[in-house]
Amino acid sequence: MLVLPDFITDKLPEYEKTVRNGLFDEVYLFPYLHIPHISRTVERTTLRSYDELIPYPIESFDKIYIAGCHFYFSLVPTKRKVQFTVFEDSPGMIHNRNFLSAPLKKQFPVHAKKADRYGLFSFENKYIERVIVNSRDDSVSKPQSVFSVRDALGECSAGFIDRICDVFEAERINTANDAVILLTEQFANLGMMSADEQLRLYRFVCDNYVNGKKLIIKPHPDDKTDYEKEIGNCRVIKQVFPSELMPYILSPVPSEMITVSSTAVLGFEGMCRTTVLSEDKNFIGKLGELGIPTDHLIRHIG
């Protein structure tokens, strides 16, 4: 059984294909958009939302996996004292556990307060029994299981991967051997910088790090910037799908994958050249000169 947030329908309108394509038996949309961010009522409202939506008690499942565990759904097993397994928020994020904490406090302070209180950023919640990670972090006390989406997909049949791609309506994309793909991030959407600062950031990247190669931009699914209009001389992948599916959609695999600090680049190590600009002190210095904030950039991808 799969539970998705109700706000996902904009970027995953065909979410019911998860059942039709045989990936899950049932799918439900959890009503996050209808849970008021009121500190004294959020636990009660979340539990009631679960009981009204899901026809099975949380205690009845053999195993519970929660991705994005800082969201309110984690309050259900926590308040009802049921153990659950969580995923790090994205590959390597176990090494940057508080990355989302500051922007969340700015935009949704009640959400951030609850996530901190219940140990959902730190994974110290007493009912978290295991964390699924891309690589282990010895500073985390919880048991950790290493899992690579790339390796797992590599063991799947072509037909199974096609069914996954179909959920996202992701079609084949013809590229070029000398293409550079830029993976963007949702800095403005998370309140880490303004929309103008994010645009100036990516203009600087495109002007200085593409080196005359064909530029293809793969926006973060929540990044709404119109890069074709604002940057020009680039191709934008407008299909919305997880970057881990790109090796099965792009033909051929590009020569280089560039990002400022997206951990999604980890999925392409060994497949093509990968460049993480935030790990370059000179790059960080240039952004400072341009007046672009760098406080929330991940300096080292795990």
Coordinates of C-alpha atoms in Angstrom, one line a residue:
M1 CA 0.0 0.0 0.0
L2 CA 1.3 3.4 -1.0
V3 CA 0.4 6.7 0.7
L4 CA 1.3 9.9 -1.2
P5 CA 0.8 13.6 -0.2
D6 CA -2.1 15.2 -1.8
F7 CA 0.1 18.1 -3.1
I8 CA 1.9 15.7 -5.4
T9 CA -0.8 15.6 -8.0
D10 CA 0.5 18.7 -9.8
K11 CA 3.8 16.9 -10.7
L12 CA 2.4 13.3 -10.6
P13 CA -1.1 13.5 -12.1
E14 CA -1.0 9.9 -13.1
Y15 CA -0.3 8.6 -9.6
E16 CA -3.0 6.0 -9.9
K17 CA -0.8 4.2 -12.5
T18 CA 1.2 3.0 -9.5
V19 CA -1.7 0.6 -9.0
R20 CA -2.7 0.1 -12.7
N21 CA 0.9 -0.7 -13.6
G22 CA 1.2 -3.3 -10.9
L23 CA 3.7 -1.5 -8.7
F24 CA 1.4 -1.3 -5.6
D25 CA -2.0 -2.8 -4.7
E26 CA -3.5 0.4 -3.3
V27 CA -2.7 4.1 -3.3
Y28 CA -4.1 6.9 -1.1
L29 CA -3.6 10.7 -1.1
F30 CA -2.9 11.9 2.4
P31 CA -4.6 15.3 3.0
Y32 CA -1.6 17.4 4.0
L33 CA -3.2 20.5 2.4
H34 CA -6.1 20.2 4.7
I35 CA -4.1 19.9 8.0
P36 CA -3.8 23.4 9.5
H37 CA -0.4 24.3 10.9
I38 CA -1.7 24.9 14.4
S39 CA 0.7 23.6 17.1
R40 CA -1.9 22.5 19.6
T41 CA -4.1 20.6 17.1
V42 CA -1.7 19.2 14.4
E43 CA -1.2 15.8 16.1
R44 CA -4.9 15.3 16.6
T45 CA -5.8 16.4 13.1
T46 CA -3.1 14.2 11.5
L47 CA -4.4 11.1 13.4
R48 CA -8.0 11.9 12.5
S49 CA -7.0 12.3 8.8
Y50 CA -5.3 8.9 8.9
D51 CA -8.3 7.2 10.4
E52 CA -10.7 8.8 8.0
L53 CA -8.6 7.9 4.9
I54 CA -6.8 4.6 5.6
P55 CA -9.0 1.5 6.2
Y56 CA -6.2 -0.3 8.1
P57 CA -4.9 0.5 11.6
I58 CA -1.3 1.6 11.5
E59 CA -0.6 -1.3 13.9
S60 CA -1.7 -3.8 11.3
F61 CA 1.2 -3.4 8.9
D62 CA 4.2 -5.8 8.9
K63 CA 6.5 -3.0 7.8
I64 CA 6.2 0.7 7.5
Y65 CA 8.6 2.7 5.3
I66 CA 8.4 6.5 5.4
A67 CA 10.3 8.8 2.9
G68 CA 10.3 12.5 3.8
C69 CA 9.8 11.5 7.4
H70 CA 9.8 15.1 8.7
F71 CA 6.2 15.4 7.3
Y72 CA 3.2 15.0 9.5
F73 CA 2.5 11.4 8.5
S74 CA 5.3 10.3 10.8
L75 CA 3.2 11.5 13.8
V76 CA 0.8 8.6 13.2
P77 CA 3.2 5.7 14.1
T78 CA 4.9 7.9 16.6
K79 CA 1.8 8.8 18.6
R80 CA 0.6 5.2 18.3
K81 CA 3.9 3.8 19.4
V82 CA 4.6 1.8 16.2
Q83 CA 8.1 1.2 14.8
F84 CA 8.9 2.4 11.3
T85 CA 11.8 2.6 8.9
V86 CA 12.7 5.9 7.2
F87 CA 14.7 7.0 4.2
E88 CA 17.2 9.8 4.2
D89 CA 15.6 12.7 2.4
S90 CA 17.8 12.3 -0.7
P91 CA 21.0 10.4 -1.4
G92 CA 23.7 11.5 1.0
M93 CA 21.4 13.6 3.1
I94 CA 22.2 11.5 6.2
H95 CA 25.4 13.6 6.3
N96 CA 23.4 16.9 6.2
R97 CA 20.5 16.0 8.4
N98 CA 19.5 19.6 9.4
F99 CA 19.7 20.9 5.8
L100 CA 15.9 21.4 5.6
S101 CA 15.5 22.6 9.1
A102 CA 16.4 26.3 8.7
P103 CA 14.3 26.9 5.5
L104 CA 11.4 25.0 7.0
K105 CA 11.5 27.1 10.2
K106 CA 11.2 30.2 8.0
Q107 CA 8.3 29.0 5.9
F108 CA 6.4 26.5 8.1
P109 CA 7.6 27.1 11.7
V110 CA 5.0 24.7 13.3
H111 CA 6.0 21.9 10.9
A112 CA 9.7 22.5 11.7
K113 CA 8.9 22.6 15.5
K114 CA 7.2 19.3 15.3
A115 CA 9.9 17.7 13.2
D116 CA 12.5 18.8 15.8
R117 CA 10.4 17.8 18.8
Y118 CA 9.8 14.2 17.5
G119 CA 13.4 13.7 16.3
L120 CA 12.5 13.5 12.6
F121 CA 15.4 15.5 11.2
S122 CA 17.9 13.8 13.5
F123 CA 16.4 10.4 13.3
E124 CA 16.4 10.2 17.1
N125 CA 12.7 9.4 17.2
K126 CA 12.4 6.4 19.5
Y127 CA 10.1 4.6 17.1
I128 CA 12.5 4.8 14.1
E129 CA 14.0 1.4 13.9
R130 CA 16.2 1.8 10.8
V131 CA 17.4 4.4 8.3
I132 CA 17.9 3.6 4.6
V133 CA 20.9 5.5 3.3
N134 CA 23.2 5.9 0.3
S135 CA 26.2 5.7 2.6
R136 CA 26.4 5.2 6.4
D137 CA 27.1 8.0 8.9
D138 CA 28.7 6.8 12.1
S139 CA 27.4 9.8 14.0
V140 CA 23.8 8.4 13.7
S141 CA 23.0 5.9 16.4
K142 CA 20.1 4.2 14.5
P143 CA 20.9 1.1 12.4
Q144 CA 21.4 2.0 8.8
S145 CA 20.9 0.0 5.6
V146 CA 22.8 1.0 2.5
F147 CA 20.5 1.1 -0.6
S148 CA 21.4 2.4 -4.1
V149 CA 18.4 3.3 -6.3
R150 CA 20.8 3.1 -9.3
D151 CA 22.0 -0.4 -8.4
A152 CA 18.5 -1.6 -7.7
L153 CA 17.2 -0.3 -11.0
G154 CA 20.1 -2.1 -12.7
E155 CA 18.8 -5.4 -11.4
C156 CA 15.3 -4.8 -12.7
S157 CA 13.9 -5.9 -16.0
A158 CA 13.4 -3.5 -18.9
G159 CA 9.7 -4.1 -18.7
F160 CA 9.5 -3.2 -15.0
I161 CA 11.5 0.0 -15.5
D162 CA 9.2 0.9 -18.4
R163 CA 6.2 0.6 -16.0
I164 CA 7.9 2.9 -13.5
C165 CA 8.7 5.5 -16.3
D166 CA 5.1 5.3 -17.4
V167 CA 3.9 6.4 -14.0
F168 CA 5.8 9.7 -14.6
E169 CA 4.9 9.7 -18.3
A170 CA 8.6 9.9 -19.0
E171 CA 9.5 9.4 -22.6
R172 CA 12.8 8.8 -24.3
I173 CA 14.9 11.9 -24.8
N174 CA 17.6 12.1 -27.5
T175 CA 20.7 13.9 -26.4
A176 CA 24.3 14.2 -27.6
N177 CA 27.6 12.7 -26.5
D178 CA 29.0 16.2 -25.8
A179 CA 26.0 17.4 -23.9
V180 CA 26.2 18.8 -20.3
I181 CA 23.2 18.3 -18.1
L182 CA 22.6 20.8 -15.3
L183 CA 20.5 19.6 -12.4
T184 CA 18.8 22.5 -10.7
E185 CA 17.5 22.8 -7.1
Q186 CA 14.5 24.5 -5.6
F187 CA 16.4 27.1 -3.6
A188 CA 13.8 29.8 -4.0
N189 CA 10.9 27.5 -3.3
L190 CA 12.6 26.4 0.0
G191 CA 13.2 30.0 1.0
M192 CA 17.0 29.6 0.8
M193 CA 17.3 32.5 -1.7
S194 CA 15.0 34.7 -3.7
A195 CA 13.8 33.8 -7.2
D196 CA 16.0 36.5 -8.6
E197 CA 19.1 35.2 -6.7
Q198 CA 18.4 31.6 -7.9
L199 CA 18.1 32.8 -11.5
R200 CA 21.4 34.8 -11.3
L201 CA 23.0 31.7 -9.7
Y202 CA 22.1 29.5 -12.7
R203 CA 22.9 32.2 -15.2
F204 CA 26.4 32.4 -13.7
V205 CA 26.8 28.6 -13.8
C206 CA 25.6 28.4 -17.5
D207 CA 27.9 31.2 -18.5
N208 CA 31.0 29.9 -16.8
Y209 CA 30.9 26.1 -16.5
V210 CA 29.3 24.7 -19.7
N211 CA 32.4 25.4 -21.8
G212 CA 30.7 25.6 -25.2
K213 CA 29.0 22.2 -25.0
K214 CA 25.3 21.6 -25.6
L215 CA 23.4 22.6 -22.5
I216 CA 20.4 20.6 -21.2
I217 CA 18.7 21.7 -18.0
K218 CA 16.9 19.1 -15.9
P219 CA 14.9 21.3 -13.4
H220 CA 14.1 20.0 -9.9
P221 CA 10.5 18.8 -10.0
D222 CA 9.5 21.7 -7.7
D223 CA 11.6 24.3 -9.6
K224 CA 9.2 26.4 -11.7
T225 CA 11.7 28.8 -13.3
D226 CA 11.3 29.2 -17.1
Y227 CA 15.0 28.6 -18.0
E228 CA 14.3 28.6 -21.8
K229 CA 13.0 32.1 -21.5
E230 CA 15.5 33.4 -18.8
I231 CA 18.7 31.8 -20.0
G232 CA 18.3 30.9 -23.6
N233 CA 20.5 28.7 -25.8
C234 CA 19.6 25.7 -23.7
R235 CA 17.3 22.8 -23.9
V236 CA 15.0 22.2 -20.9
I237 CA 13.7 18.7 -20.0
K238 CA 10.0 19.6 -19.2
Q239 CA 9.0 16.1 -18.3
V240 CA 8.8 15.8 -14.5
F241 CA 10.4 12.6 -13.2
P242 CA 13.1 11.5 -10.7
S243 CA 16.6 12.1 -11.9
E244 CA 17.4 8.4 -11.1
L245 CA 15.4 7.5 -14.2
M246 CA 17.5 9.6 -16.6
P247 CA 19.9 6.8 -17.5
Y248 CA 16.9 4.9 -18.9
I249 CA 15.4 7.9 -20.7
L250 CA 18.4 9.8 -22.1
S251 CA 20.2 8.4 -25.2
P252 CA 23.1 8.6 -25.1
V253 CA 24.2 9.4 -21.5
P254 CA 25.7 12.9 -21.5
S255 CA 29.4 13.6 -21.1
E256 CA 28.9 15.6 -17.9
M257 CA 26.4 16.1 -15.1
I258 CA 26.7 19.5 -13.2
T259 CA 24.9 20.6 -10.1
V260 CA 25.4 23.3 -7.5
S261 CA 24.7 21.0 -4.5
S262 CA 22.0 18.4 -5.6
T263 CA 22.7 15.0 -4.1
A264 CA 20.9 13.5 -7.1
V265 CA 24.3 13.7 -8.9
L266 CA 25.4 10.7 -6.8
G267 CA 23.4 8.4 -9.1
F268 CA 25.7 9.2 -12.0
E269 CA 29.1 8.6 -10.5
G270 CA 30.9 6.1 -12.8
M271 CA 28.5 6.8 -15.7
C272 CA 29.7 10.2 -16.7
R273 CA 31.8 13.1 -15.3
T274 CA 30.0 14.6 -12.3
T275 CA 30.7 18.1 -11.0
V276 CA 29.4 19.5 -7.7
L277 CA 30.1 23.2 -7.8
S278 CA 29.5 23.9 -4.1
E279 CA 32.5 21.8 -3.2
D280 CA 34.7 24.4 -5.0
K281 CA 35.7 27.3 -2.7
N282 CA 36.4 29.5 -5.7
F283 CA 32.8 29.0 -6.9
I284 CA 31.4 29.9 -3.4
G285 CA 33.6 33.0 -3.4
K286 CA 32.3 34.1 -6.7
L287 CA 28.7 33.7 -5.5
G288 CA 29.5 35.9 -2.6
E289 CA 30.9 38.6 -4.9
L290 CA 27.6 38.4 -6.9
G291 CA 25.5 38.8 -3.7
I292 CA 24.0 35.3 -3.9
P293 CA 23.6 33.7 -0.5
T294 CA 25.5 30.5 0.1
D295 CA 24.6 29.6 3.7
H296 CA 22.3 26.8 2.8
L297 CA 24.4 25.1 0.1
I298 CA 25.7 21.7 0.9
R299 CA 29.5 22.0 0.8
H300 CA 30.2 18.3 0.6
I301 CA 28.0 15.7 -1.0
G302 CA 28.1 12.5 1.2

